[in-house]
Amino acid sequence: MAVDYAVIVVYLAGMLGMGWWGMRRAKSKSEFLVAGRRLGPWMYSGTMAAIVLGGASTIGGVGLGYKYGLSGAWMVFTIGLGLLALSVFFSARIARLKVYTVSEMLDLRYGGRAGVISGVVMWAYTLMLAVTSTIAYATIFDVLLDLNRTLSIILGGAIVVAYSTLGGMWSITLTDMVQFVVKTIGVLLLLLPIAVVKAGGFSEMKAALPTEYFAPLGIGGETIFTYVLIYTFGMLIGQDIWQRVFTARSDKVARYGGTVAGTYCLVYAIAGAVIGTAAKVLYPNLANADDAFATIVKDELPMGVRGLVLAAALAAVMSTSSGALIACATVANNDIWSRLRGLAHKGPEQDEVKGNRAFILIMGIGVICIAIALNNVVEALTVAYNLLVGGLLVPILGGLLWKRGTVHGALAAVAVGGCAVIGLMAGYGILANEPVYYGLLSSLAAYVIVSLATPPTDAAVLANWRERLAGRGGDQEAQPEPPAAEPAAAHS
């Protein structure tokens, strides 16, 4: 295992080095929160794929393959579909707005007053996403170093908090590019073919397993539909995803780079399911399906390769964790704290980079503490996604697609959808499908009825909105620099 340890240590040291390098670049709010809005297609595609493919997509995706066969790919597949839909239909308009958060977009579209309440919902979602990603370190470090759960969470979480706090989005972008490469090599190019060969090839896998393991819809139609509602729609509106869209150098980069990343996700989904299916042949009696990834890596891979694949799993977790952390801190500072402070008093301008850096550190420490205390990860993540989709999907997409939508309709949609989701989870259970189904329908009904019953959005607000959608106006600091400004690492 010495070689495996060396691979992991070099990888973790590299992550901290990237954080230090990013700190030297992040001199403004735009640089710190959205990498100066100047990522080209190569870096944009890699970082976008890295943020959406986390520990759930890697360890969980293999686990679903172990349990359901090839149809276990549907969870990660719907994530890829959501990223494709975002990139093709919405990303260009989102990138041209030149904002920092989803709540800022809602304020632009509806003329203010929607930001704080939507910010609180988005903050809760990003916080739980960061917590659940941080908990995943326990699995990896337990296999690698035989550390207990608390130490594993502190070690993994501290490294992510360190490089995210130092350099903000520049550090996260650079580390995500490394993580994207490591995941591609470790999971797609090494673990996938080795797992299939060790299982005897596809013919042996088909002979050893029931037919339903190779049925495209074996996981169940209702489950697939729920995945679409939660993950496909969740990709359209999450702050962690939008914040990556804001880093694009142009709307073309956002559209085409995101399409490449979404296609990569579809391939990754199938790979995870195949690896899980191979693990079922090799280890038919595992007590927990989510142990399939760690078991096949530990028992079937040669020394050195094992370290690289474990680094790939660590990369998957770190990329999602860091993206959720900066999104959580950005929302907490810009959408909640700054607005509440502005209501209380008008103080002097503060150093915005220092302020955002402090919020990442504070949120990071909070995330680590919650991750240590929390037991049921699946329930926490389900609550977060249900609130996100049930409360914010309708006002966000409604604002982009329906000019008759009003601020009162948006607020009603958030309140009614959010309350419906919470109430239905209390009645049906947190993991039931009904809360997100009926919560989304009630949010849509409230949005349409209240919007039609209230005066239309002011013409000046809509005119300003159209100007921003066309790429005119906005924070001048955030205007993209010439292509040459992209770091050389993007072309290596």
XYZ file of C-alpha atoms in Angstrom:
492
model
C 0.000 0.000 0.000
C 3.015 2.334 0.238
C 2.751 3.278 -3.437
C -0.988 3.889 -3.048
C -0.347 6.153 -0.060
C 2.270 8.079 -2.048
C -0.194 8.655 -4.893
C -2.813 10.023 -2.499
C -0.341 12.238 -0.606
C 0.961 13.761 -3.856
C -2.619 14.346 -4.977
C -3.658 16.060 -1.727
C -0.487 18.193 -1.675
C -1.260 19.232 -5.248
C -4.732 20.374 -4.208
C -3.272 22.641 -1.526
C -0.699 23.959 -3.998
C -3.468 24.884 -6.406
C -5.176 26.757 -3.586
C -2.050 28.813 -2.946
C -1.672 29.598 -6.655
C -5.337 30.601 -6.887
C -4.945 33.005 -3.955
C -2.423 35.002 -5.984
C -4.912 35.406 -8.842
C -8.095 36.182 -6.893
C -7.742 39.935 -6.385
C -11.353 41.009 -7.013
C -14.863 39.797 -6.247
C -15.281 38.597 -9.827
C -11.978 36.692 -9.764
C -12.749 35.144 -6.388
C -16.376 34.091 -6.958
C -16.556 33.362 -10.714
C -12.904 33.120 -11.865
C -13.118 36.481 -13.605
C -15.800 35.131 -16.005
C -13.065 34.083 -18.433
C -12.885 30.315 -18.642
C -12.467 28.884 -22.116
C -14.172 25.711 -23.404
C -11.575 23.216 -22.163
C -11.486 24.412 -18.555
C -15.227 25.122 -18.485
C -16.155 21.613 -19.671
C -13.807 19.916 -17.213
C -14.875 21.930 -14.184
C -18.579 21.614 -14.998
C -18.268 17.823 -15.298
C -16.287 17.729 -12.050
C -18.855 19.680 -10.024
C -21.837 17.524 -11.005
C -20.089 14.141 -10.730
C -19.407 13.760 -7.036
C -19.246 10.931 -4.542
C -22.922 10.061 -5.059
C -22.335 9.743 -8.797
C -19.195 7.624 -8.347
C -19.642 5.489 -5.220
C -23.445 5.711 -5.335
C -23.587 5.108 -9.088
C -21.544 1.914 -8.749
C -23.774 0.893 -5.832
C -26.917 1.302 -7.950
C -25.261 -0.778 -10.675
C -24.563 -3.471 -8.076
C -28.190 -3.445 -6.939
C -30.077 -2.970 -10.232
C -27.618 -3.666 -13.036
C -27.329 -1.417 -16.079
C -30.508 0.496 -15.191
C -28.637 1.732 -12.119
C -27.153 4.299 -14.513
C -30.375 6.317 -14.491
C -29.552 8.517 -11.498
C -26.313 9.855 -12.991
C -27.842 9.759 -16.485
C -30.594 12.191 -15.414
C -27.885 14.495 -14.014
C -26.281 14.492 -17.470
C -29.646 15.173 -19.113
C -30.195 18.129 -16.790
C -26.782 19.560 -17.613
C -27.470 19.148 -21.338
C -30.844 20.897 -20.999
C -29.291 23.742 -19.001
C -26.477 24.163 -21.522
C -28.611 24.030 -24.666
C -31.644 26.052 -23.565
C -30.636 28.380 -20.713
C -26.884 28.749 -20.161
C -26.298 31.476 -22.769
C -28.937 33.728 -21.226
C -27.718 32.990 -17.703
C -24.100 33.792 -18.603
C -25.064 37.117 -20.215
C -26.807 38.330 -17.032
C -23.415 38.906 -15.315
C -24.731 38.176 -11.821
C -23.258 36.100 -8.994
C -26.271 34.225 -7.589
C -29.641 32.796 -8.592
C -31.346 35.229 -6.206
C -29.767 38.186 -8.023
C -31.326 36.853 -11.227
C -34.740 36.698 -9.526
C -34.369 40.285 -8.289
C -33.451 41.448 -11.784
C -36.398 39.682 -13.364
C -39.052 40.561 -10.798
C -37.812 43.947 -9.606
C -36.424 43.028 -6.198
C -38.004 41.612 -3.043
C -37.522 37.961 -4.031
C -33.859 37.709 -3.083
C -33.789 37.006 0.658
C -36.441 34.273 0.776
C -35.059 32.521 -2.300
C -31.563 32.960 -0.851
C -32.533 31.148 2.348
C -33.935 28.184 0.371
C -30.856 28.062 -1.869
C -28.529 28.358 1.120
C -30.209 25.376 2.813
C -29.801 23.323 -0.366
C -26.125 24.176 -0.899
C -25.360 23.635 2.801
C -26.838 20.115 2.758
C -25.082 19.356 -0.533
C -21.748 20.381 1.002
C -22.449 18.363 4.170
C -23.348 15.158 2.333
C -20.286 15.483 0.092
C -18.081 15.966 3.144
C -19.481 12.870 4.851
C -18.347 10.801 1.857
C -14.700 11.307 2.900
C -15.330 8.832 5.703
C -15.808 5.958 3.234
C -12.690 6.715 1.215
C -10.266 7.359 4.080
C -11.591 4.303 5.918
C -10.563 2.125 2.960
C -7.313 3.992 2.382
C -5.951 4.770 5.836
C -8.282 2.875 8.193
C -9.186 6.161 9.893
C -12.326 6.541 11.954
C -15.273 8.525 10.628
C -14.632 11.791 12.474
C -10.940 12.026 11.554
C -11.737 11.179 7.922
C -14.304 13.983 7.698
C -11.954 16.496 9.351
C -9.015 15.557 7.108
C -10.938 15.670 3.825
C -13.021 18.674 4.815
C -10.032 20.693 6.046
C -8.189 20.293 2.718
C -11.236 21.434 0.720
C -11.898 24.367 3.063
C -8.226 25.383 2.874
C -7.890 25.582 -0.910
C -11.404 27.021 -1.368
C -10.771 29.764 1.211
C -7.370 30.654 -0.215
C -8.211 31.155 -3.869
C -11.989 30.929 -4.238
C -13.233 29.909 -7.668
C -9.763 30.105 -9.256
C -8.448 27.482 -6.844
C -11.571 25.363 -7.216
C -11.394 25.576 -11.009
C -7.773 24.469 -11.127
C -8.313 21.645 -8.646
C -11.434 20.567 -10.518
C -9.450 20.265 -13.735
C -6.981 17.963 -11.990
C -9.880 16.054 -10.465
C -11.571 15.709 -13.861
C -8.431 14.180 -15.366
C -7.904 11.870 -12.382
C -11.549 10.705 -12.519
C -11.354 10.062 -16.253
C -8.186 7.992 -15.938
C -9.111 6.265 -12.690
C -12.742 5.350 -13.360
C -13.202 5.260 -17.145
C -9.788 4.135 -18.388
C -8.660 1.858 -15.523
C -11.433 0.633 -13.226
C -14.064 0.060 -15.946
C -12.063 -2.284 -18.214
C -10.354 -4.049 -15.283
C -13.717 -4.718 -13.590
C -15.249 -6.136 -16.772
C -12.244 -8.372 -17.446
C -12.138 -9.630 -13.834
C -15.865 -10.493 -14.089
C -15.180 -12.613 -17.196
C -16.434 -10.186 -19.832
C -20.011 -9.273 -20.748
C -20.940 -12.793 -21.815
C -19.993 -14.203 -18.405
C -21.764 -11.339 -16.636
C -24.979 -12.059 -18.571
C -24.728 -15.749 -17.755
C -24.144 -15.125 -14.042
C -26.874 -12.546 -13.396
C -30.668 -12.413 -13.834
C -32.040 -10.945 -17.079
C -33.422 -7.860 -15.323
C -29.854 -6.744 -14.595
C -29.575 -5.895 -18.297
C -33.038 -4.361 -18.776
C -32.898 -0.591 -19.498
C -35.884 0.157 -17.219
C -35.172 -2.469 -14.570
C -34.905 0.113 -11.786
C -38.576 1.064 -12.307
C -40.418 3.778 -14.217
C -41.520 5.699 -11.116
C -37.945 5.824 -9.816
C -36.679 7.137 -13.159
C -39.435 9.787 -13.217
C -38.480 10.897 -9.697
C -34.804 11.103 -10.717
C -35.818 13.368 -13.605
C -37.810 15.664 -11.325
C -35.115 15.897 -8.660
C -31.820 15.714 -10.554
C -32.622 16.868 -14.098
C -34.625 19.852 -12.877
C -32.230 20.374 -9.968
C -29.385 20.843 -12.479
C -31.362 23.693 -14.066
C -31.574 25.862 -10.965
C -28.863 25.000 -8.402
C -26.535 27.816 -7.289
C -23.559 25.434 -7.433
C -24.280 24.806 -11.137
C -25.163 28.388 -12.063
C -22.000 29.684 -10.405
C -20.013 27.560 -12.882
C -22.056 28.953 -15.777
C -21.069 32.436 -14.595
C -17.383 31.526 -15.080
C -17.748 31.064 -18.859
C -15.854 33.509 -21.079
C -18.845 33.822 -23.421
C -22.337 32.473 -23.933
C -20.956 30.158 -26.651
C -18.491 28.642 -24.174
C -21.361 28.116 -21.702
C -23.509 26.412 -24.328
C -20.987 24.194 -26.078
C -18.709 23.535 -23.115
C -21.708 22.521 -21.021
C -22.942 20.226 -23.794
C -19.585 18.435 -23.773
C -19.738 18.107 -19.973
C -23.310 16.777 -20.105
C -22.327 14.163 -22.694
C -19.396 13.123 -20.498
C -21.865 12.615 -17.626
C -23.923 10.200 -19.738
C -20.797 8.120 -20.437
C -19.821 8.238 -16.745
C -23.309 7.038 -15.766
C -23.083 3.940 -17.949
C -19.518 3.226 -16.757
C -20.572 3.299 -13.091
C -23.483 0.925 -13.717
C -21.245 -1.513 -15.629
C -18.637 -1.466 -12.834
C -21.380 -2.149 -10.281
C -22.759 -5.005 -12.397
C -19.274 -6.533 -12.614
C -18.921 -6.200 -8.832
C -22.194 -8.139 -8.408
C -20.645 -11.032 -10.338
C -17.448 -10.917 -8.284
C -19.055 -10.288 -4.857
C -22.695 -11.420 -4.978
C -23.349 -11.162 -1.228
C -22.197 -7.714 -0.107
C -24.239 -6.433 2.836
C -24.320 -2.885 1.472
C -24.444 -2.071 -2.248
C -22.491 1.147 -1.676
C -19.517 -0.965 -0.537
C -19.166 -2.335 -4.090
C -16.842 0.454 -5.252
C -14.419 0.200 -2.327
C -14.456 -3.615 -2.382
C -13.624 -4.006 -6.067
C -10.910 -1.341 -5.844
C -9.331 -2.885 -2.765
C -9.398 -6.521 -3.910
C -9.033 -6.451 -7.698
C -6.695 -3.594 -8.618
C -2.892 -3.781 -8.573
C -0.781 -1.560 -6.321
C -0.407 1.971 -7.654
C -3.496 1.642 -9.843
C -5.491 1.163 -6.652
C -4.118 4.439 -5.289
C -4.996 6.287 -8.495
C -8.577 4.966 -8.521
C -9.029 5.856 -4.839
C -7.683 9.300 -5.737
C -10.364 9.383 -8.448
C -13.052 8.705 -5.846
C -11.526 11.368 -3.613
C -11.480 13.756 -6.586
C -15.161 13.124 -7.236
C -16.066 13.945 -3.645
C -13.777 16.988 -3.414
C -15.051 18.591 -6.622
C -18.680 18.469 -5.489
C -17.783 19.461 -1.933
C -15.765 22.524 -2.951
C -18.367 23.644 -5.487
C -21.182 23.348 -2.958
C -19.081 25.128 -0.311
C -18.339 28.223 -2.399
C -21.977 28.306 -3.553
C -23.185 28.107 0.063
C -20.809 30.886 1.156
C -21.679 33.088 -1.840
C -25.402 32.842 -1.113
C -24.917 33.354 2.639
C -22.815 36.481 2.130
C -24.333 38.094 -0.970
C -28.003 37.097 -0.735
C -28.622 36.959 3.004
C -26.012 38.716 5.145
C -25.314 41.642 2.805
C -29.035 42.343 2.364
C -29.805 42.104 6.061
C -26.796 44.313 6.880
C -27.972 46.793 4.257
C -31.400 46.923 5.871
C -29.830 47.546 9.279
C -27.400 50.282 8.305
C -25.360 51.663 5.473
C -21.722 51.189 6.371
C -18.548 51.833 4.383
C -17.590 49.569 1.491
C -15.746 46.506 2.731
C -13.112 44.391 1.081
C -15.398 41.982 -0.769
C -12.731 39.352 -1.386
C -11.901 39.221 2.335
C -15.598 39.080 3.184
C -16.298 36.193 0.825
C -13.134 34.409 1.961
C -14.286 34.712 5.585
C -17.693 33.298 4.711
C -16.146 30.279 2.975
C -14.070 29.605 6.100
C -17.067 30.001 8.421
C -19.382 27.903 6.246
C -16.626 25.286 5.814
C -16.145 24.858 9.549
C -19.913 24.634 9.969
C -20.179 22.008 7.230
C -17.491 19.843 8.869
C -19.231 20.054 12.269
C -22.653 19.168 10.809
C -21.126 16.312 8.794
C -19.638 14.815 11.976
C -22.966 15.060 13.816
C -25.279 13.952 10.986
C -26.134 10.289 10.474
C -28.677 9.959 7.662
C -27.080 11.423 4.549
C -29.762 10.306 2.092
C -32.542 11.982 4.052
C -30.613 15.248 4.357
C -29.913 15.369 0.616
C -33.523 14.456 -0.219
C -34.819 17.325 1.938
C -32.426 19.720 0.201
C -33.404 18.684 -3.341
C -37.133 18.594 -2.540
C -37.014 22.156 -1.192
C -34.923 23.330 -4.133
C -37.168 21.849 -6.824
C -40.473 22.335 -5.005
C -39.760 25.923 -3.983
C -37.515 27.490 -6.629
C -37.925 25.652 -9.940
C -41.160 27.375 -10.967
C -40.219 31.018 -10.194
C -36.785 30.599 -11.822
C -37.919 28.919 -15.042
C -41.094 31.019 -15.030
C -38.976 34.163 -14.933
C -36.925 32.965 -17.881
C -39.863 31.760 -19.987
C -43.042 33.735 -19.053
C -43.028 37.535 -19.076
C -46.407 37.730 -17.269
C -44.896 36.240 -14.086
C -44.771 38.740 -11.210
C -42.829 39.112 -7.990
C -45.971 38.263 -6.003
C -46.396 35.092 -8.043
C -42.734 34.203 -7.471
C -42.961 34.707 -3.705
C -46.210 32.710 -3.575
C -44.594 29.886 -5.540
C -41.623 29.728 -3.160
C -43.815 29.871 -0.034
C -46.569 27.480 -1.185
C -44.184 25.004 -2.848
C -41.776 25.009 0.097
C -44.521 24.584 2.711
C -46.199 21.867 0.652
C -42.944 19.929 0.384
C -42.267 20.192 4.130
C -45.824 19.204 5.045
C -45.912 16.274 2.626
C -42.537 14.996 3.825
C -43.939 15.018 7.353
C -46.996 13.083 6.176
C -45.619 10.657 3.587
C -42.043 10.367 4.860
C -38.863 12.136 3.793
C -37.915 9.567 1.156
C -41.384 9.367 -0.447
C -41.917 10.561 -4.016
C -45.173 12.431 -3.341
C -43.657 15.552 -1.679
C -41.746 16.664 -4.769
C -44.624 15.720 -7.119
C -47.334 17.669 -5.311
C -45.018 20.382 -4.069
C -44.031 21.207 -7.637
C -47.665 21.224 -8.824
C -48.773 23.484 -5.954
C -45.872 25.860 -6.634
C -46.856 26.065 -10.318
C -50.513 26.698 -9.473
C -49.623 29.459 -6.976
C -47.254 31.109 -9.462
C -49.767 31.225 -12.311
C -52.821 32.212 -10.240
C -51.113 34.934 -8.193
C -49.220 36.323 -11.216
C -52.467 36.668 -13.202
C -54.238 38.203 -10.202
C -51.594 40.886 -9.607
C -50.399 43.782 -11.794
C -47.791 42.889 -14.439
C -44.125 43.524 -13.719
C -43.158 47.151 -14.265
C -42.204 47.876 -17.884
C -38.902 49.485 -16.820
C -37.926 46.340 -14.878
C -38.694 44.136 -17.885
C -36.783 46.498 -20.190
C -33.732 46.303 -17.923
C -34.147 42.507 -17.780
C -34.146 42.281 -21.583
C -31.027 44.438 -21.741
C -29.221 42.152 -19.317
C -30.338 39.043 -21.195
C -28.853 40.586 -24.313
C -25.516 40.967 -22.518
C -25.693 44.728 -21.997
C -25.193 46.296 -18.578
C -24.201 44.603 -15.344
C -21.062 44.709 -13.232
C -18.277 46.163 -15.352
C -15.715 44.369 -13.263
C -17.280 41.138 -14.430
C -16.808 41.796 -18.148
C -14.688 39.066 -19.718
C -11.104 39.778 -20.586
C -9.499 38.785 -23.872
C -9.002 35.056 -24.470
C -5.272 35.382 -23.810
C -6.050 36.016 -20.147
C -7.006 32.376 -19.614
C -4.200 30.646 -17.727
C -1.817 28.494 -19.650
C -2.936 25.493 -17.629
C -6.151 25.538 -19.626
C -4.301 24.577 -22.781
C -1.942 22.015 -21.359
